[in-house]
Amino acid sequence: MNYVSYCSLFLVLTFVFLASACTDANRTMSVLEKNGFSEIEILGFRSAGCPSNFDFSTEFRAKDKNGDIQTGVVCSGRFPETILKVDAKP
């Protein structure tokens, strides 16, 4: 591998690490389960959707109480407050 290949690999790995560091899968699962969601799939970091004072922005896909598949984001941080945002259906 040449220098450019190493730099590209480093940048990709850094991005993957930083994106995963900005999610909180455990708290997201807990919030969704408490709100009646099931079959929860954590999709990772979402760059938009959370206020700037929240440290974590975790995107998800899950079934709601009615069995409909929903997507959205759970915003969380150092404090116990969390925000659950479900995407609007088109």
Coordinates of N, CA and C in Angstrom, one line a residue, residues 5-78:
S5 N -3.1 5.4 0.1 CA -4.0 4.3 0.5 C -4.0 4.2 2.1
Y6 N -2.9 4.4 2.7 CA -2.9 4.4 4.2 C -3.6 5.6 4.8
C7 N -3.5 6.7 4.1 CA -4.2 7.9 4.6 C -5.7 7.7 4.4
S8 N -6.1 7.2 3.3 CA -7.5 6.9 3.0 C -8.1 5.9 4.0
L9 N -7.4 4.8 4.3 CA -7.8 3.8 5.3 C -7.9 4.5 6.7
F10 N -7.0 5.3 7.0 CA -7.0 5.9 8.3 C -8.2 6.8 8.5
L11 N -8.5 7.6 7.4 CA -9.7 8.5 7.5 C -11.0 7.7 7.6
V12 N -11.1 6.6 6.8 CA -12.3 5.8 6.9 C -12.5 5.2 8.3
L13 N -11.4 4.6 8.8 CA -11.5 4.1 10.2 C -11.8 5.1 11.2
T14 N -11.2 6.3 11.1 CA -11.5 7.4 12.1 C -12.9 7.8 12.0
F15 N -13.5 7.9 10.8 CA -14.9 8.3 10.7 C -15.8 7.2 11.3
V16 N -15.5 6.0 11.0 CA -16.3 4.9 11.6 C -16.3 4.9 13.1
F17 N -15.1 5.1 13.7 CA -14.9 5.1 15.1 C -15.7 6.3 15.7
L18 N -15.5 7.5 15.1 CA -16.2 8.7 15.7 C -17.7 8.6 15.5
A19 N -18.2 8.0 14.4 CA -19.6 7.9 14.3 C -20.2 6.9 15.3
S20 N -19.5 5.8 15.6 CA -20.0 4.9 16.5 C -19.9 5.4 18.0
A21 N -19.0 6.3 18.2 CA -18.8 6.9 19.5 C -19.9 7.9 19.8
C22 N -20.7 8.3 18.9 CA -21.7 9.3 19.0 C -23.1 8.6 19.2
T23 N -23.1 7.3 19.5 CA -24.4 6.6 19.6 C -24.4 6.0 21.0
D24 N -25.6 5.8 21.5 CA -25.9 5.2 22.8 C -26.9 4.1 22.6
A25 N -26.5 2.9 22.1 CA -27.4 1.8 21.8 C -28.2 1.4 23.0
N26 N -27.6 1.2 24.2 CA -28.3 0.7 25.4 C -29.4 1.6 25.8
R27 N -29.1 2.9 25.9 CA -30.2 3.9 26.3 C -31.3 3.9 25.2
T28 N -30.9 3.9 23.9 CA -31.9 3.9 22.9 C -32.8 2.7 23.0
M29 N -32.3 1.5 23.2 CA -33.1 0.3 23.3 C -34.0 0.5 24.5
S30 N -33.5 1.0 25.6 CA -34.4 1.1 26.8 C -35.5 2.1 26.6
V31 N -35.2 3.2 26.0 CA -36.3 4.3 25.7 C -37.3 3.7 24.8
L32 N -36.9 3.0 23.7 CA -37.8 2.4 22.7 C -38.7 1.4 23.4
E33 N -38.1 0.5 24.2 CA -38.9 -0.6 24.8 C -39.9 0.0 25.8
K34 N -39.5 1.1 26.5 CA -40.5 1.7 27.5 C -41.6 2.4 26.7
N35 N -41.4 2.7 25.5 CA -42.4 3.4 24.7 C -43.2 2.4 23.7
G36 N -43.0 1.1 24.0 CA -43.8 0.1 23.3 C -43.3 -0.4 22.0
F37 N -42.1 -0.1 21.6 CA -41.5 -0.5 20.4 C -40.9 -1.9 20.6
S38 N -40.9 -2.7 19.5 CA -40.3 -4.0 19.5 C -39.5 -4.2 18.2
E39 N -38.8 -5.4 18.1 CA -38.0 -5.7 16.9 C -37.1 -4.5 16.6
I40 N -36.4 -4.0 17.6 CA -35.6 -2.8 17.4 C -34.3 -3.1 16.7
E41 N -34.0 -2.2 15.8 CA -32.7 -2.3 15.0 C -32.0 -1.0 15.2
I42 N -30.8 -1.0 15.7 CA -30.0 0.2 15.9 C -29.2 0.5 14.6
L43 N -29.4 1.6 13.9 CA -28.8 1.9 12.6 C -27.5 2.7 12.7
G44 N -27.2 3.2 13.9 CA -26.0 4.0 14.1 C -26.3 5.5 14.3
F45 N -25.2 6.3 14.0 CA -25.3 7.7 14.3 C -26.1 8.4 13.2
R46 N -26.9 9.4 13.6 CA -27.6 10.3 12.7 C -27.1 11.7 12.9
S47 N -26.6 12.3 11.8 CA -26.0 13.6 11.9 C -26.9 14.7 12.2
A48 N -28.2 14.5 11.8 CA -29.2 15.6 12.0 C -30.4 15.0 12.8
G49 N -31.0 15.9 13.6 CA -32.2 15.5 14.3 C -32.2 15.8 15.8
C50 N -31.0 16.0 16.3 CA -30.9 16.2 17.8 C -30.3 17.6 18.1
P51 N -30.8 18.2 19.1 CA -30.3 19.5 19.6 C -28.8 19.4 19.9
S52 N -28.1 20.5 19.8 CA -26.6 20.5 20.0 C -26.2 20.2 21.4
N53 N -27.1 20.3 22.4 CA -26.7 20.0 23.8 C -26.8 18.5 24.1
F54 N -27.1 17.7 23.2 CA -27.2 16.3 23.4 C -25.9 15.6 22.8
D55 N -25.3 14.7 23.5 CA -24.0 14.1 23.1 C -24.2 13.0 22.1
F56 N -25.4 12.3 22.2 CA -25.6 11.1 21.4 C -26.8 11.2 20.5
S57 N -26.7 10.7 19.3 CA -27.8 10.8 18.3 C -27.8 9.4 17.6
T58 N -28.8 8.5 18.1 CA -28.8 7.2 17.7 C -30.1 6.9 16.8
E59 N -29.8 6.5 15.5 CA -30.9 6.2 14.6 C -31.4 4.8 14.8
F60 N -32.7 4.6 14.6 CA -33.3 3.3 14.8 C -34.4 3.0 13.8
R61 N -34.7 1.7 13.7 CA -35.9 1.2 13.0 C -36.5 0.2 13.9
A62 N -37.9 0.3 14.1 CA -38.5 -0.7 15.0 C -40.0 -0.7 14.7
K63 N -40.7 -1.7 15.3 CA -42.2 -1.8 15.2 C -42.8 -1.1 16.3
D64 N -43.8 -0.3 16.1 CA -44.5 0.4 17.1 C -45.6 -0.5 17.7
K65 N -46.4 0.1 18.6 CA -47.5 -0.7 19.3 C -48.5 -1.3 18.3
N66 N -48.7 -0.6 17.2 CA -49.6 -1.1 16.2 C -49.0 -2.1 15.2
G67 N -47.7 -2.3 15.3 CA -47.1 -3.2 14.4 C -46.5 -2.6 13.1
D68 N -46.6 -1.2 13.1 CA -46.1 -0.5 11.9 C -44.6 -0.3 12.1
I69 N -43.8 -0.4 11.0 CA -42.4 -0.1 11.1 C -42.2 1.4 11.1
Q70 N -41.4 1.9 12.1 CA -41.1 3.3 12.3 C -39.6 3.5 12.3
T71 N -39.1 4.6 11.8 CA -37.7 5.0 11.9 C -37.7 6.3 12.7
G72 N -36.5 6.6 13.2 CA -36.4 7.9 14.0 C -35.0 7.9 14.7
V73 N -35.0 8.8 15.7 CA -33.7 9.0 16.4 C -34.0 9.2 17.9
V74 N -33.1 8.7 18.7 CA -33.1 9.0 20.1 C -31.9 9.9 20.5
C75 N -32.2 11.0 21.1 CA -31.2 11.9 21.5 C -30.9 11.8 23.0
S76 N -29.7 11.6 23.4 CA -29.4 11.5 24.8 C -28.0 12.1 25.1
G77 N -27.8 12.3 26.4 CA -26.5 12.9 26.8 C -26.1 12.5 28.2
R78 N -25.3 13.3 28.8 CA -24.9 13.0 30.2 C -26.0 13.0 31.2

